[in-house]
Short mmCIF file of C-alpha atoms and ligand atoms in Angstrom, two decimals:
data_model
loop_
_atom_site.label_atom_id
_atom_site.label_comp_id
_atom_site.label_asym_id
_atom_site.label_seq_id
_atom_site.Cartn_x
_atom_site.Cartn_y
_atom_site.Cartn_z
CA UNK T 1 81.36 119.41 43.13
CA UNK T 2 83.19 116.66 45.22
CA UNK T 3 85.40 117.20 48.13
CA UNK T 4 88.27 115.22 48.75
CA UNK T 5 90.55 116.28 51.92
CA UNK T 6 94.33 115.38 51.66
CA UNK T 7 95.20 114.13 55.46
CA UNK T 8 99.33 113.53 54.48
CA UNK T 9 99.86 116.70 56.04
CA UNK T 10 98.82 115.09 59.48
CA UNK T 11 100.99 112.90 58.96
CA UNK T 12 104.20 115.09 58.63
CA UNK T 13 103.84 116.35 62.14
CA UNK T 14 103.40 113.24 63.15
CA UNK T 15 106.82 112.03 61.56
CA UNK T 16 107.95 114.94 62.39
CA UNK T 17 108.20 113.41 65.97
CA UNK T 18 109.04 109.55 65.61
CA UNK T 19 105.56 108.95 67.64
CA UNK T 20 101.74 107.91 66.79
CA UNK T 21 100.61 111.35 67.03
CA UNK T 22 98.50 113.47 65.32
CA UNK T 23 96.57 110.58 63.32
CA UNK T 24 96.01 111.03 59.84
CA UNK T 25 92.79 108.11 60.26
CA UNK T 26 91.76 109.64 63.30
CA UNK T 27 91.96 113.47 61.27
CA UNK T 28 90.17 111.85 58.36
CA UNK T 29 87.08 111.09 61.05
CA UNK T 30 86.40 114.56 61.65
CA UNK T 31 86.81 115.30 58.50
CA UNK T 32 84.38 113.41 56.78
CA UNK T 33 82.40 115.23 60.45
CA UNK T 34 83.04 118.43 58.72
CA UNK T 35 81.74 117.28 55.42
CA UNK T 36 84.79 115.39 53.13
CA UNK T 37 83.27 114.46 50.65
CA UNK T 38 86.22 111.42 50.60
CA UNK T 39 90.03 111.06 51.51
CA UNK T 40 93.26 111.39 49.89
CA UNK T 41 96.28 110.63 50.97
CA UNK T 42 99.99 110.22 49.13
CA UNK T 43 101.69 106.54 49.64
CA UNK T 44 105.21 107.35 48.68
CA UNK T 45 107.58 105.23 47.53
CA UNK T 46 110.23 107.04 50.85
CA UNK T 47 106.90 106.50 53.26
CA UNK T 48 108.04 110.76 54.68
CA UNK T 49 104.47 111.23 55.49
CA UNK T 50 101.91 108.48 55.36
CA UNK T 51 102.67 104.73 56.09
CA UNK T 52 101.08 101.46 55.01
CA UNK T 53 99.28 101.14 58.11
CA UNK T 54 97.52 104.08 57.65
CA UNK T 55 95.41 103.79 54.44
CA UNK T 56 95.11 99.78 55.75
CA UNK T 57 93.31 101.67 58.71
CA UNK T 58 91.75 104.13 56.04
CA UNK T 59 90.47 101.63 54.21
CA UNK T 60 88.51 99.70 57.29
CA UNK T 61 87.38 103.05 59.31
CA UNK T 62 86.59 105.64 56.62
CA UNK T 63 82.49 106.57 55.76
CA UNK T 64 83.96 107.86 52.46
CA UNK T 65 85.80 107.23 49.48
CA UNK T 66 89.88 106.27 49.31
CA UNK T 67 91.61 108.81 47.14
CA UNK T 68 94.89 107.25 46.85
CA UNK T 69 97.94 109.05 45.07
CA UNK T 70 100.97 107.06 44.35
CA UNK T 71 103.66 107.11 42.05
CA UNK T 72 103.84 104.01 38.68
CA UNK T 73 106.61 101.95 40.67
CA UNK T 74 105.63 98.55 41.10
CA UNK T 75 106.02 97.56 44.71
CA UNK T 76 103.67 100.43 45.28
CA UNK T 77 101.28 98.99 43.07
CA UNK T 78 101.37 95.46 43.98
CA UNK T 79 99.69 97.31 47.23
CA UNK T 80 97.13 99.24 45.68
CA UNK T 81 96.11 95.95 43.95
CA UNK T 82 95.64 94.47 47.20
CA UNK T 83 94.35 97.10 48.96
CA UNK T 84 92.13 97.63 46.45
CA UNK T 85 90.83 101.49 47.64
CA UNK T 86 88.40 103.26 45.26
CA UNK T 87 90.71 105.28 43.09
CA UNK T 88 94.22 105.83 42.72
CA UNK T 89 96.01 108.69 41.44
CA UNK T 90 99.14 108.18 39.58
CA UNK T 91 101.32 111.52 40.36
CA UNK T 92 104.92 111.82 39.44
CA UNK T 93 107.66 111.89 42.55
CA UNK T 94 110.67 112.71 42.73
CA UNK T 95 113.35 112.22 45.55
CA UNK T 96 114.34 115.21 46.62
CA UNK T 97 110.82 117.53 45.68
CA UNK T 98 109.18 119.27 48.70
CA UNK T 99 105.64 118.60 47.38
CA UNK T 100 103.94 117.21 43.92
CA UNK T 101 105.80 119.41 40.93
CA UNK T 102 104.38 119.12 37.35
CA UNK T 103 102.21 117.35 36.44
CA UNK T 104 103.03 113.74 34.88
CA UNK T 105 105.54 113.23 31.37
CA UNK T 106 102.34 111.64 29.61
CA UNK T 107 104.71 111.51 26.72
CA UNK T 108 107.58 108.41 25.18
CA UNK T 109 108.46 105.65 27.14
CA UNK T 110 107.20 107.35 30.18
CA UNK T 111 103.16 106.75 28.37
CA UNK T 112 103.77 102.84 28.67
CA UNK T 113 104.35 102.54 32.27
CA UNK T 114 101.30 104.45 33.14
CA UNK T 115 99.17 102.58 30.66
CA UNK T 116 100.32 98.91 32.76
CA UNK T 117 100.01 100.55 35.34
CA UNK T 118 96.03 101.85 34.31
CA UNK T 119 95.19 98.59 32.74
CA UNK T 120 96.46 97.08 36.43
CA UNK T 121 94.74 99.21 38.51
CA UNK T 122 91.10 98.96 36.08
CA UNK T 123 91.48 94.74 36.61
CA UNK T 124 91.90 94.49 39.93
CA UNK T 125 88.11 97.20 39.59
CA UNK T 126 89.77 100.40 40.79
CA UNK T 127 88.90 103.68 39.69
CA UNK T 128 92.03 106.13 37.89
CA UNK T 129 92.68 109.54 37.48
CA UNK T 130 95.89 111.00 36.85
CA UNK T 131 97.67 114.25 38.24
CA UNK T 132 98.31 116.31 34.77
CA UNK T 133 98.73 119.77 33.51
CA UNK T 134 96.39 121.72 32.24
CA UNK T 135 98.14 121.73 28.47
CA UNK T 136 96.04 120.72 25.52
CA UNK T 137 98.66 118.48 24.04
CA UNK T 138 98.61 116.58 27.91
CA UNK T 139 95.16 116.54 28.05
CA UNK T 140 95.54 114.83 24.82
CA UNK T 141 97.52 112.28 26.00
CA UNK T 142 96.24 111.51 28.98
CA UNK T 143 92.83 110.95 27.19
CA UNK T 144 94.59 107.95 24.91
CA UNK T 145 95.94 106.68 27.85
CA UNK T 146 92.53 105.33 28.84
CA UNK T 147 92.28 106.62 33.25
CA UNK T 148 88.87 107.53 34.24
CA UNK T 149 89.60 110.60 34.52
CA UNK T 150 92.62 113.56 34.71
CA UNK T 151 93.60 116.05 37.98
CA UNK T 152 94.45 119.31 36.94
CA UNK T 153 97.42 120.53 38.25
CA UNK T 154 96.24 123.92 39.39
CA UNK T 155 99.57 124.51 40.33
CA UNK T 156 101.21 127.69 38.38
CA UNK T 157 96.87 129.11 38.93
CA UNK T 158 98.36 128.80 42.40
CA UNK T 159 101.00 130.41 42.26
CA UNK T 160 99.95 133.15 39.82
CA UNK T 161 100.96 136.78 41.59
CA UNK T 162 97.07 137.90 40.13
CA UNK T 163 95.24 139.83 38.61
CA UNK T 164 95.81 139.18 34.86
CA UNK T 165 98.31 136.51 35.20
CA UNK T 166 95.27 134.08 37.65
CA UNK T 167 92.86 134.60 34.60
CA UNK T 168 95.31 133.41 32.37
CA UNK T 169 96.40 130.32 33.79
CA UNK T 170 91.97 130.02 35.38
CA UNK T 171 91.01 129.79 31.50
CA UNK T 172 93.67 127.15 30.08
CA UNK T 173 92.27 125.68 33.44
CA UNK T 174 88.81 126.11 31.58
CA UNK T 175 90.07 125.38 28.34
CA UNK T 176 92.00 121.92 29.33
CA UNK T 177 88.80 121.03 31.04
CA UNK T 178 86.42 121.57 28.14
CA UNK T 179 89.24 119.35 26.35
CA UNK T 180 88.92 116.23 28.77
CA UNK T 181 85.48 116.10 29.19
CA UNK T 182 84.92 116.70 25.94
CA UNK T 183 87.27 113.99 25.76
CA UNK T 184 85.02 111.55 27.72
CA UNK T 185 87.08 111.71 30.77
CA UNK T 186 86.23 112.87 33.99
CA UNK T 187 88.18 116.25 35.72
CA UNK T 188 89.09 116.57 38.48
CA UNK T 189 91.58 119.68 39.78
CA UNK T 190 94.14 120.37 43.39
CA UNK T 191 97.06 121.29 44.34
CA UNK T 192 98.14 124.83 46.08
CA UNK T 193 94.15 125.59 46.30
CA UNK T 194 94.14 128.05 49.12
CA UNK T 195 90.56 129.47 50.78
CA UNK T 196 91.22 132.99 49.33
CA UNK T 197 91.73 130.80 45.41
CA UNK T 198 89.55 128.27 45.62
CA UNK T 199 86.28 130.39 44.21
CA UNK T 200 87.39 130.40 40.77
CA UNK T 201 88.07 126.98 40.33
CA UNK T 202 85.37 125.65 41.82
CA UNK T 203 83.32 127.56 39.86
CA UNK T 204 84.06 125.37 37.05
CA UNK T 205 81.27 124.06 36.41
CA UNK T 206 82.49 120.69 34.41
CA UNK T 207 85.17 120.01 37.02
CA UNK T 208 83.44 117.50 39.49
CA UNK T 209 85.83 117.02 42.44
CA UNK T 210 88.45 118.86 44.20
CA UNK T 211 92.51 117.48 45.97
CA UNK T 212 92.58 120.05 49.01
CA UNK T 213 94.98 118.96 51.49
CA UNK T 214 98.01 121.54 53.04
CA UNK T 215 95.81 124.58 53.23
CA UNK T 216 93.48 123.17 55.72
CA UNK T 217 95.78 121.00 57.29
CA UNK T 218 97.13 124.41 58.25
CA UNK T 219 93.96 126.49 59.10
CA UNK T 220 92.79 123.65 61.35
CA UNK T 221 96.35 123.81 62.72
CA UNK T 222 95.42 127.81 64.10
CA UNK T 223 91.67 127.14 64.30
CA UNK T 224 91.94 124.20 66.80
CA UNK T 225 95.04 125.83 68.90
CA UNK T 226 93.06 128.00 71.55
CA UNK T 227 91.07 125.14 72.42
CA UNK T 228 93.69 122.75 72.03
CA UNK T 229 95.59 124.75 75.07
CA UNK T 230 92.05 125.29 77.09
CA UNK T 231 92.30 121.37 77.23
CA UNK T 232 95.93 121.17 78.54
CA UNK T 233 94.84 123.98 80.58
CA UNK T 234 92.70 122.50 82.50
CA UNK T 235 94.46 118.99 82.77
CA UNK T 236 97.63 121.36 84.79
CA UNK T 237 95.24 122.80 87.21
CA UNK T 238 93.05 120.12 87.76
CA UNK T 239 96.04 118.24 88.89
CA UNK T 240 97.44 121.07 91.22
CA UNK T 241 93.52 121.04 92.93
CA UNK T 242 93.72 117.52 93.40
N1 PXP H 301 96.63 116.39 44.05
C1 PXP H 301 97.60 116.77 44.17
C2 PXP H 301 98.17 114.89 42.70
C3 PXP H 301 98.04 116.21 45.49
O1 PXP H 301 100.14 115.39 44.98
C4 PXP H 301 98.47 116.77 45.54
C5 PXP H 301 99.51 117.07 46.75
O2 PXP H 301 99.68 116.10 48.24
C6 PXP H 301 97.37 117.55 45.97
C7 PXP H 301 96.24 118.06 45.38
C8 PXP H 301 96.63 118.53 47.47
O3 PXP H 301 97.89 119.87 47.45
P1 PXP H 301 97.47 121.06 48.11
O4 PXP H 301 98.63 119.98 49.81
O5 PXP H 301 98.89 121.74 48.13
O6 PXP H 301 96.79 121.07 48.72
#
């Protein structure tokens, strides 16, 4: 099982101040030291967190593979083709959403755009994944489009009230995983996974990659604050001594 760490929200903090820290590229180096098997970033059309510069630097400096999340949109696909990251995960994107809501629509007219995007990405030698809901019909339609993998949306599992509701959502993820493997797809999972709820998803043997962001960045703030304050205090006190 590979653990990819999504560093988008390091960039969210940076963008809140419009400055150059914290740098998601530096965070990626530390994530790798912590054992991350890959780094995930979502280059949104509105550039609300990750910037083009971040992706370019990550591709030059990361020691692990980069999974670039993006929407099916002309300008961003052009960038992905020229950058050639290890993997592109196609995701839905809505302007007003706080985070990615729901999986890709893989039916109707949307499917044509996805198929074209996959063809372009494969021609550029990029591994591909589609972020989709764990539903039989969606998994079947996804397989027809020919990606290398699907990433199962774990949001409904993560939001389940617990007990039987969580068990039912977990069963959906297991069934979708079995079907996807049967159809020849690699299976990834992510969204809303936390230190508390990750174990059951990580235990799905056929799932080979997890993408986790918010919970890890949130924890990093808490486990890091004591040291950060100590370092600042040392500098302040040292300045007084002269
Ligand atoms: N996978 C995909 C496709 C996502 O869009 C996101 C959120 O950016 C994640 C995984 C990670 O979700 P979270 O930040 O809740 O761990």
